XYZ file of C-alpha atoms in Angstrom:
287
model
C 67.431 71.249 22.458
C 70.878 71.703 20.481
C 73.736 73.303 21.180
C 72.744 75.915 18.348
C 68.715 76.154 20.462
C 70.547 76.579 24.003
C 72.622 79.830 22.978
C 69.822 81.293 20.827
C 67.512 80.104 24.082
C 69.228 82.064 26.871
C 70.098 85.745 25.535
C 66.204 85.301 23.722
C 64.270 84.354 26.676
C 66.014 87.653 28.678
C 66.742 85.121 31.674
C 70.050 86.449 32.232
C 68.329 89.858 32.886
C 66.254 88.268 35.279
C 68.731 86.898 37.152
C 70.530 90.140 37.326
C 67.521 91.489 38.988
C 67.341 88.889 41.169
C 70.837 89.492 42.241
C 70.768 93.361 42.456
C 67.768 92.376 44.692
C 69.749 90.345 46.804
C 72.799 92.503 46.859
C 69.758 95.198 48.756
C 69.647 92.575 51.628
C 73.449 92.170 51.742
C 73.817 95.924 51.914
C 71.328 96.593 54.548
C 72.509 93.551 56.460
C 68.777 92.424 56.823
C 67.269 88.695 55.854
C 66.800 87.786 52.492
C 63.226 86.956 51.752
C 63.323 85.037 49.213
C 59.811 85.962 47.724
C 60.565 88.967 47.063
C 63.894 87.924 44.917
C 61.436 86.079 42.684
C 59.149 88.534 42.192
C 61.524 91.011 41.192
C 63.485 88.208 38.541
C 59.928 87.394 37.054
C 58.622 90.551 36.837
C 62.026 91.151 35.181
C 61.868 88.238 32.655
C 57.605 89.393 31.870
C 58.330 92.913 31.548
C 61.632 92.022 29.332
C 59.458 89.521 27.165
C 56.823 92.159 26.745
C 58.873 94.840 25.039
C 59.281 92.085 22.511
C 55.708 91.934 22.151
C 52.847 93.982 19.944
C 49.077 94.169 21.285
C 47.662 95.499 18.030
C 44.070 96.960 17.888
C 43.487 97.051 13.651
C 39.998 97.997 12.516
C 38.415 95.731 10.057
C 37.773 97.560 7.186
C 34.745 94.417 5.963
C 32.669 95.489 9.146
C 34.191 98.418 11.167
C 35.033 96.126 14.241
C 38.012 96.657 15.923
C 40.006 92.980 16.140
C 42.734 92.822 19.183
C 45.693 90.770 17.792
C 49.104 89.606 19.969
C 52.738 89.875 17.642
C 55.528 88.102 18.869
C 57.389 85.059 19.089
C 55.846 82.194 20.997
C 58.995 82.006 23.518
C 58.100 85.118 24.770
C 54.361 84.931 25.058
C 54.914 81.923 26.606
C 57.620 83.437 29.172
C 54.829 86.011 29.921
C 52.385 83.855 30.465
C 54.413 81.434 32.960
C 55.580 85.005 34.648
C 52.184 86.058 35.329
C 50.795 82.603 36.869
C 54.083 82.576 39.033
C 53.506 86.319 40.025
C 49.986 86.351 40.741
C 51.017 83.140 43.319
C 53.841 85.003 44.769
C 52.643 88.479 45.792
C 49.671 87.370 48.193
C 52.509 87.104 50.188
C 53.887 89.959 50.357
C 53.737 93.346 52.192
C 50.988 96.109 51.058
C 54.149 98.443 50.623
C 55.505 95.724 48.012
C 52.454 95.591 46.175
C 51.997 99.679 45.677
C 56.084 99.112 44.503
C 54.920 96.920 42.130
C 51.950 97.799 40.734
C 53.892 101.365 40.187
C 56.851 100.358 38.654
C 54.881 97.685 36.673
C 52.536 100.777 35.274
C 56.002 103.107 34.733
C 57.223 100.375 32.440
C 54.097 99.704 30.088
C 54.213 103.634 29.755
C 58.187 103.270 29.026
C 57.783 100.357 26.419
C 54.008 101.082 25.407
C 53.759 97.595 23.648
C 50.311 98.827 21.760
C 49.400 99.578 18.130
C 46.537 101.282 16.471
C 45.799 100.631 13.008
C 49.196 99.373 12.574
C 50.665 102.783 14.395
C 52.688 102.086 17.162
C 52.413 104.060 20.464
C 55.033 105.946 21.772
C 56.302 105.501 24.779
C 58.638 107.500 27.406
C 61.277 105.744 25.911
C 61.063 107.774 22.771
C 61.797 110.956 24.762
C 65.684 111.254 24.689
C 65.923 112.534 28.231
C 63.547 110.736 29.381
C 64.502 107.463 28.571
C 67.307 106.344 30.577
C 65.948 108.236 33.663
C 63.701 106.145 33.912
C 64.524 102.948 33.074
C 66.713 103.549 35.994
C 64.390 104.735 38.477
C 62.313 101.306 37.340
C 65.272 99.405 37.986
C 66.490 101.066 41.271
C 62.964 101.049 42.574
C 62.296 97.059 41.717
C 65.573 95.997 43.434
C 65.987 98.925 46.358
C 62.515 99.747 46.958
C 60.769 96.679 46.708
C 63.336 94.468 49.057
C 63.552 96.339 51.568
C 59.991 97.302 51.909
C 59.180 93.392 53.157
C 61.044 94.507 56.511
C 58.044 97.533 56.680
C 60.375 100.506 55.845
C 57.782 103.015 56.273
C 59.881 105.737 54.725
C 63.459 105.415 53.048
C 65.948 106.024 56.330
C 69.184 107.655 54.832
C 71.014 104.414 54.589
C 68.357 103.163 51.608
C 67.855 106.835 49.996
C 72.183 105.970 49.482
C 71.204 103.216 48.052
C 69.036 103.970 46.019
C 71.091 106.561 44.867
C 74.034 104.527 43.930
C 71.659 101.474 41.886
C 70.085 104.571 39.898
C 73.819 105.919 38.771
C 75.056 102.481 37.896
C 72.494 101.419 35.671
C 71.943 104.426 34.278
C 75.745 104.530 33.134
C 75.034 100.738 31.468
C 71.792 101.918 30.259
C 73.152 104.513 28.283
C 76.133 102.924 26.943
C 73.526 99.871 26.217
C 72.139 102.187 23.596
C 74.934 101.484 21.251
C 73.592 98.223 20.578
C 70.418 99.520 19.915
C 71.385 102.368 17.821
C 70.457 100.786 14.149
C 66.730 99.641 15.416
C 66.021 102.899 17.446
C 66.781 104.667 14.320
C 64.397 102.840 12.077
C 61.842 103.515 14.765
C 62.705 107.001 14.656
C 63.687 107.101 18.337
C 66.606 109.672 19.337
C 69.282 108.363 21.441
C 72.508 109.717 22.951
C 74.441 108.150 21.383
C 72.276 108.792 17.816
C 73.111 112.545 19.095
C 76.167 112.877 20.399
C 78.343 109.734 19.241
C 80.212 107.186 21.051
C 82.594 109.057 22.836
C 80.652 111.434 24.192
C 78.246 108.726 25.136
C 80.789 107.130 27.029
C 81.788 109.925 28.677
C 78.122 110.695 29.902
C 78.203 106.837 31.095
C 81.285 106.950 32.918
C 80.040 110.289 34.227
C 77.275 108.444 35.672
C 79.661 105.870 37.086
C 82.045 108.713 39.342
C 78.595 109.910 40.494
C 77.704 106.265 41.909
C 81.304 106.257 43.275
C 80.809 109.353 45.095
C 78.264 107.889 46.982
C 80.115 105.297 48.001
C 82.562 107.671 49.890
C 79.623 110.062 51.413
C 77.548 107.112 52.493
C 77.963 107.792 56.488
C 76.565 104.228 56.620
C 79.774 102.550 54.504
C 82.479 104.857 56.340
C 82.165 102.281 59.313
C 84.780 100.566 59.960
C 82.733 96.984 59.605
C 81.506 97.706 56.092
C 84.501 98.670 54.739
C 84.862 95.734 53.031
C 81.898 96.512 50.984
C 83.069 99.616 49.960
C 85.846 98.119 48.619
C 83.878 95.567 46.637
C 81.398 98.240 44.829
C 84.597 100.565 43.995
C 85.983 97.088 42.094
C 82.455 96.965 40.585
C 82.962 100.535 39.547
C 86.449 99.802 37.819
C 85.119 97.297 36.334
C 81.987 98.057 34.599
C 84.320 101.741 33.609
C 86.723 98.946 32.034
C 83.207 97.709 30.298
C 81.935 100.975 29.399
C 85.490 102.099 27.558
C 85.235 98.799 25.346
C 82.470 99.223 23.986
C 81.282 100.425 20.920
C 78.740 100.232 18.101
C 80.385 97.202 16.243
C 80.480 94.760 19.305
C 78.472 91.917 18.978
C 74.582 91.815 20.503
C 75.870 89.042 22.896
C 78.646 91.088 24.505
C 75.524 93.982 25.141
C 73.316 90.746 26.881
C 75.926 89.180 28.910
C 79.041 91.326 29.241
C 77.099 94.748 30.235
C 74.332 93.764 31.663
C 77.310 91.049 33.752
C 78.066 94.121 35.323
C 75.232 93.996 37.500
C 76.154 90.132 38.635
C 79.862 90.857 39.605
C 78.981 93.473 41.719
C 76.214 90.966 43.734
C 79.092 88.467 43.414
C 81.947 91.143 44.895
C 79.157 92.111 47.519
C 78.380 88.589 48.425
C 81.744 87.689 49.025
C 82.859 91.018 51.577
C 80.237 89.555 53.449
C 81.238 86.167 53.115
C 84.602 87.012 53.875
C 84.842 89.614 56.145
């Protein structure tokens, strides 16, 4: 592959969103102080790299006008339906091991983002999804996200029901990517209009959808302070490290704009995620 293939390769393929996953995953275990199964962390980055390749992807069901049949063709690029495909095998392989908890997790958030993306046409008519609802949108692309890499960890160590230290959690990975998936709409914001989709920022502007973003942000670092699990004196330290992950995705959010290159959206934003694991990862390390 050349140089060219490789940087075309890794922002196209959506492994870098995988391994984000992955490492908000692993940043769970950290957290709660418990084992990482490492299972788990590669369900959640393929699952992540399938359901990321399959919002690039159209199942079409066109009606043949010669015979009335209905013909069931796949649109897309063969790196992704190739990515899919290799996702599936591996995930199929994977979650006979784990916990019946995990598997409701999955097959729930799996079902909550076909209904988000709805990759389906009719007689050429796409379907709309929840992600065409403007409210809607980010909400739950959040609540997928927080549920696949809270939720879904934790739940190999039998959580029956969230204790107050994972509700916190939870809390605080559903306000900090919501706050990047909003301000991730500015890259968007040319495509979502041809598809007629309203956005915040297609509503309100820029600033005000930075604004809403780092609104999001001061709500994740509230929970930081109120979290009567973090106040100890022992996990100070990772306090500290998710307040510098704050700063610095707010540094992230205030930078961007409509005109930055795709690339700084794939790597830079969504980076956010992978310096906070990283910042996490070493207050344990370090501590």
């Amino acid at each position: 592959m050349t140089s060219d293939g490789s940087r075309k390769f890794f922002p196209e393929s959506q492994f870098f969103v995988g391994l984000c996953a992955a490492a908000m995953g692993s940043e769970t275990y950290l957290v709660t102080g418990t084992p990482v199964n490492f299972n788990s962390i590669l369900v959640i980055f393929f699952a992540a790299l399938f359901i990321y390749n399959t919002a690039k992807l159209r199942l079409s069901l066109n009606k043949n006008s010669a015979n009335s049949r209905y013909i069931l063709q796949l649109e897309g690029s063969s790196l992704s339906i190739t990515l899919c495909v290799i996702s599936l095998v591996v995930l199929f392989s994977i979650l006979t091991m784990c916990s019946e908890i995990q598997l409701l997790i999955f097959m729930s958030t799996s079902l909550l983002s076909l209904l988000y993306m709805m990759p389906f046409k009719k007689n050429g008519v796409q379907l709309k999804g929840l992600r065409n609802n403007l409210f809607l949108k980010n909400i739950v692309l959040s609540f997928i996200w927080a549920s696949a890499t809270v939720l879904f960890p934790v739940a190999h160590h039998e959580f029956a029901l969230p204790g107050p230290e994972v509700i916190f959690i939870f809390l605080r990975r559903f306000f900090f990517i919501y706050a990047l998936t909003v301000i991730y709409d500015m890259r968007d914001l040319s495509v979502d209009k041809m598809a007629g989709m309203k956005t915040i920022v297609s509503i309100f502007g820029d600033t005000a959808t930075r604004l809403w973003s780092l609104a999001s942000l001061s709500v994740f670092v509230l929970f930081i302070f109120i979290d009567p699990y973090l106040a100890g004196l022992h996990e100070q330290a990772i306090s500290a490290a998710l307040l510098i992950s704050a700063l610095m995705a707010a540094l992230i959010i205030v930078n961007t704009n409509r005109s930055r290159n795709k690339n700084y959206y794939s790597f830079v934003v969504d980076g956010a995620m992978a310096v906070q694991f990283l910042l996490v990862l070493g207050s344990r390390l370090f501590k």
